[in-house]
Amino acid sequence: VIASVSAREALALRRICPYSVMTIKLEEIKEEDTQIQQLEASIMEFLGIGQGQGQDASREDSGSSSTVVDDFIMENIKRYIRIALGLLKVIKQYKMRHIITFHRFKKCARLFQFILEYITRHGNGTDMHDEQAKAKATTKDIAKRKIVKKSNLSFYLDVKYISGEYAKSAREEIIDEFNTEITLANHHKVLCNAKVLQEGVDIPRCD
């Protein structure tokens, strides 16, 4: 060891950035909840379960067989839903603007992107167990959200996916867009990452 500093000294020297560590509570979900059932059905359709190839079925993770990846996903679908619900609650509670999620497999990152987009689209970023939110999430309201301006939404979540299979220029474009300042208070960005954003990546705006 040539030299060592404490965390406080490293912070003063700007060798590390200020940070807080928090945990996400896994939200409880009820088997009889029709919204959760609809989400699970949509996930099965997205994955192509029982329908041949899904949207991401052709993209296997290097070093892992499709069976291993699919088995892992099937065992963790409910956990992914619970994490997504908990993450959305934390984003709103702490007003987090730029969030990166890390995943074991590329297919998992794509799935988490799909779950976040689904919940936001159907619940406008609210807890799917909130009865008041359920009452507001009518078919008419959902249709309106598809055409309403982003600036008028009470909660807008921009979810992107990135992986090492993308060309360098494509990865840089995604990261640059994610790293731009958000000017509207109701906007949030999530970048679902699989095996690409690791040590040495500089994304100063990440919460």
Short mmCIF file of C-alpha atoms in Angstrom, two decimals:
data_model
loop_
_atom_site.label_atom_id
_atom_site.label_comp_id
_atom_site.label_asym_id
_atom_site.label_seq_id
_atom_site.Cartn_x
_atom_site.Cartn_y
_atom_site.Cartn_z
CA VAL A 1 0.00 0.00 0.00
CA ILE A 2 1.53 3.32 -1.11
CA ALA A 3 -1.04 5.57 0.52
CA SER A 4 -4.44 5.34 2.14
CA VAL A 5 -7.14 7.83 3.09
CA SER A 6 -10.34 7.62 5.05
CA ALA A 7 -13.72 7.88 3.33
CA ARG A 8 -14.08 11.41 4.75
CA GLU A 9 -10.69 12.43 3.32
CA ALA A 10 -11.46 10.82 -0.04
CA LEU A 11 -14.70 12.78 -0.16
CA ALA A 12 -12.87 16.03 0.61
CA LEU A 13 -10.37 15.24 -2.14
CA ARG A 14 -13.26 14.53 -4.53
CA ARG A 15 -11.97 11.01 -5.10
CA ILE A 16 -15.46 9.73 -4.34
CA CYS A 17 -18.84 11.41 -4.57
CA PRO A 18 -21.32 11.85 -1.70
CA TYR A 19 -23.60 8.85 -1.48
CA SER A 20 -26.33 7.31 0.61
CA VAL A 21 -27.16 3.63 0.93
CA MET A 22 -30.80 2.63 1.07
CA THR A 23 -32.71 -0.59 0.69
CA ILE A 24 -35.83 -1.14 -1.37
CA LYS A 25 -38.70 -2.80 0.43
CA LEU A 26 -40.14 -5.62 -1.62
CA GLU A 27 -43.80 -4.73 -2.04
CA GLU A 28 -46.28 -7.45 -1.16
CA ILE A 29 -48.43 -8.64 -4.05
CA LYS A 30 -51.69 -10.58 -3.83
CA GLU A 31 -52.29 -13.58 -6.04
CA GLU A 32 -55.93 -12.54 -6.55
CA ASP A 33 -55.01 -8.98 -7.62
CA THR A 34 -56.35 -8.70 -11.17
CA GLN A 35 -53.81 -6.02 -12.14
CA ILE A 36 -50.93 -8.26 -11.06
CA GLN A 37 -52.49 -11.15 -12.98
CA GLN A 38 -52.75 -8.99 -16.09
CA LEU A 39 -49.12 -7.92 -15.67
CA GLU A 40 -47.98 -11.52 -15.31
CA ALA A 41 -49.96 -12.48 -18.44
CA SER A 42 -48.30 -9.62 -20.33
CA ILE A 43 -44.89 -10.79 -19.10
CA MET A 44 -45.59 -14.30 -20.40
CA GLU A 45 -46.54 -12.80 -23.76
CA PHE A 46 -43.40 -10.62 -23.77
CA LEU A 47 -41.24 -13.66 -23.04
CA GLY A 48 -43.11 -15.75 -25.58
CA ILE A 49 -43.99 -18.44 -23.04
CA GLY A 50 -46.21 -20.97 -24.80
CA GLN A 51 -45.99 -18.95 -28.02
CA GLY A 52 -42.60 -19.88 -29.41
CA GLN A 53 -40.17 -16.99 -29.57
CA GLY A 54 -40.73 -13.88 -27.43
CA GLN A 55 -39.45 -10.38 -28.10
CA ASP A 56 -36.12 -11.21 -26.47
CA ALA A 57 -35.96 -14.98 -26.92
CA SER A 58 -33.50 -14.77 -29.80
CA ARG A 59 -30.96 -12.86 -27.72
CA GLU A 60 -29.21 -15.39 -25.53
CA ASP A 61 -26.77 -14.27 -22.87
CA SER A 62 -23.20 -15.22 -23.70
CA GLY A 63 -21.88 -17.97 -21.48
CA SER A 64 -25.36 -19.04 -20.35
CA SER A 65 -27.77 -21.36 -22.09
CA SER A 66 -31.25 -20.08 -22.86
CA THR A 67 -32.62 -22.75 -20.51
CA VAL A 68 -30.57 -21.44 -17.57
CA VAL A 69 -31.65 -17.85 -18.25
CA ASP A 70 -35.31 -18.76 -18.74
CA ASP A 71 -35.36 -20.89 -15.59
CA PHE A 72 -33.84 -18.03 -13.60
CA ILE A 73 -36.45 -15.62 -14.95
CA MET A 74 -39.40 -17.94 -14.28
CA GLU A 75 -38.24 -18.40 -10.69
CA ASN A 76 -37.96 -14.65 -10.15
CA ILE A 77 -40.86 -13.03 -12.05
CA LYS A 78 -42.82 -12.18 -8.91
CA ARG A 79 -39.64 -10.89 -7.25
CA TYR A 80 -38.98 -8.64 -10.25
CA ILE A 81 -42.52 -7.24 -9.99
CA ARG A 82 -42.08 -6.59 -6.27
CA ILE A 83 -38.72 -4.88 -6.84
CA ALA A 84 -40.19 -2.72 -9.62
CA LEU A 85 -43.07 -1.60 -7.38
CA GLY A 86 -40.63 -0.83 -4.57
CA LEU A 87 -38.27 1.06 -6.88
CA LEU A 88 -41.08 3.23 -8.23
CA LYS A 89 -42.13 4.09 -4.69
CA VAL A 90 -38.54 5.06 -3.77
CA ILE A 91 -38.17 7.15 -6.94
CA LYS A 92 -41.25 9.17 -6.05
CA GLN A 93 -40.51 9.40 -2.32
CA TYR A 94 -36.92 10.61 -2.71
CA LYS A 95 -37.41 12.37 -6.06
CA MET A 96 -34.65 10.36 -7.70
CA ARG A 97 -34.03 11.49 -11.27
CA HIS A 98 -31.41 9.18 -12.81
CA ILE A 99 -31.39 5.50 -11.83
CA ILE A 100 -29.32 2.61 -13.15
CA THR A 101 -30.37 -0.99 -12.51
CA PHE A 102 -27.93 -3.89 -12.73
CA HIS A 103 -28.94 -7.34 -13.94
CA ARG A 104 -27.40 -10.79 -14.12
CA PHE A 105 -28.60 -11.46 -17.67
CA LYS A 106 -29.48 -9.26 -20.64
CA LYS A 107 -32.89 -10.86 -20.86
CA CYS A 108 -33.51 -9.90 -17.22
CA ALA A 109 -32.66 -6.28 -17.97
CA ARG A 110 -35.08 -6.26 -20.90
CA LEU A 111 -37.76 -7.84 -18.73
CA PHE A 112 -37.29 -5.27 -15.94
CA GLN A 113 -37.58 -2.49 -18.51
CA PHE A 114 -40.84 -4.03 -19.71
CA ILE A 115 -42.23 -4.33 -16.15
CA LEU A 116 -41.38 -0.72 -15.25
CA GLU A 117 -42.95 0.57 -18.47
CA TYR A 118 -46.07 -1.56 -17.96
CA ILE A 119 -46.65 -0.43 -14.37
CA THR A 120 -46.04 3.21 -15.26
CA ARG A 121 -48.31 3.04 -18.30
CA HIS A 122 -51.17 1.40 -16.44
CA GLY A 123 -50.77 3.03 -13.05
CA ASN A 124 -49.01 6.30 -13.96
CA GLY A 125 -46.14 5.43 -11.62
CA THR A 126 -48.35 4.81 -8.59
CA ASP A 127 -48.50 1.76 -6.38
CA MET A 128 -50.71 -0.79 -8.12
CA HIS A 129 -52.18 -1.68 -4.72
CA ASP A 130 -53.38 1.86 -4.07
CA GLU A 131 -57.17 1.64 -4.35
CA GLN A 132 -57.47 5.31 -5.24
CA ALA A 133 -54.95 4.88 -8.05
CA LYS A 134 -56.88 1.86 -9.30
CA ALA A 135 -60.07 3.87 -9.46
CA LYS A 136 -58.36 6.55 -11.54
CA ALA A 137 -56.67 4.12 -13.91
CA THR A 138 -59.68 3.66 -16.16
CA THR A 139 -59.42 2.65 -19.79
CA LYS A 140 -60.30 6.20 -20.81
CA ASP A 141 -57.56 7.66 -18.62
CA ILE A 142 -54.97 5.24 -20.00
CA ALA A 143 -55.94 6.15 -23.56
CA LYS A 144 -55.51 9.83 -22.73
CA ARG A 145 -52.03 9.24 -21.32
CA LYS A 146 -50.87 7.91 -24.66
CA ILE A 147 -51.44 11.27 -26.32
CA VAL A 148 -50.97 13.75 -23.46
CA LYS A 149 -47.81 15.86 -23.47
CA LYS A 150 -45.04 14.58 -21.20
CA SER A 151 -44.92 17.90 -19.35
CA ASN A 152 -48.55 17.43 -18.27
CA LEU A 153 -48.05 13.99 -16.75
CA SER A 154 -47.87 13.75 -12.96
CA PHE A 155 -45.21 11.04 -13.33
CA TYR A 156 -43.18 10.31 -16.46
CA LEU A 157 -40.62 7.50 -16.49
CA ASP A 158 -38.20 7.13 -19.40
CA VAL A 159 -36.84 3.57 -19.29
CA LYS A 160 -33.98 2.51 -21.55
CA TYR A 161 -32.02 -0.73 -21.94
CA ILE A 162 -28.30 -1.06 -22.61
CA SER A 163 -25.98 -4.04 -22.98
CA GLY A 164 -22.54 -4.91 -24.27
CA GLU A 165 -24.05 -6.27 -27.50
CA TYR A 166 -24.68 -2.70 -28.65
CA ALA A 167 -22.10 -0.92 -30.77
CA LYS A 168 -19.89 1.55 -28.90
CA SER A 169 -21.52 4.51 -30.64
CA ALA A 170 -24.99 3.27 -29.66
CA ARG A 171 -23.92 2.78 -26.02
CA GLU A 172 -22.41 6.26 -25.90
CA GLU A 173 -25.59 7.78 -27.32
CA ILE A 174 -27.76 6.02 -24.72
CA ILE A 175 -25.44 7.06 -21.87
CA ASP A 176 -25.21 10.68 -23.08
CA GLU A 177 -29.00 10.93 -23.29
CA PHE A 178 -29.39 9.38 -19.83
CA ASN A 179 -26.76 11.75 -18.41
CA THR A 180 -28.51 14.92 -19.59
CA GLU A 181 -30.16 17.17 -17.05
CA ILE A 182 -33.89 16.71 -16.43
CA THR A 183 -35.66 20.07 -16.36
CA LEU A 184 -39.19 18.93 -15.48
CA ALA A 185 -39.86 17.89 -11.89
CA ASN A 186 -42.12 15.00 -12.87
CA HIS A 187 -39.60 13.30 -15.16
CA HIS A 188 -37.35 10.39 -14.20
CA LYS A 189 -34.92 8.18 -16.12
CA VAL A 190 -34.06 4.53 -15.56
CA LEU A 191 -31.32 2.70 -17.43
CA CYS A 192 -31.56 -1.09 -17.26
CA ASN A 193 -28.04 -2.41 -17.63
CA ALA A 194 -26.68 -5.88 -18.27
CA LYS A 195 -22.94 -6.54 -18.13
CA VAL A 196 -21.80 -3.22 -19.57
CA LEU A 197 -21.86 -0.36 -17.01
CA GLN A 198 -19.20 -1.48 -14.58
CA GLU A 199 -16.05 -0.01 -13.05
CA GLY A 200 -14.67 3.04 -14.80
CA VAL A 201 -17.96 4.29 -16.25
CA ASP A 202 -18.47 7.98 -15.46
CA ILE A 203 -22.13 9.00 -15.14
CA PRO A 204 -22.11 11.98 -12.75
CA ARG A 205 -25.88 12.51 -12.71
CA CYS A 206 -26.70 9.00 -11.55
CA ASP A 207 -28.61 8.96 -8.27
#
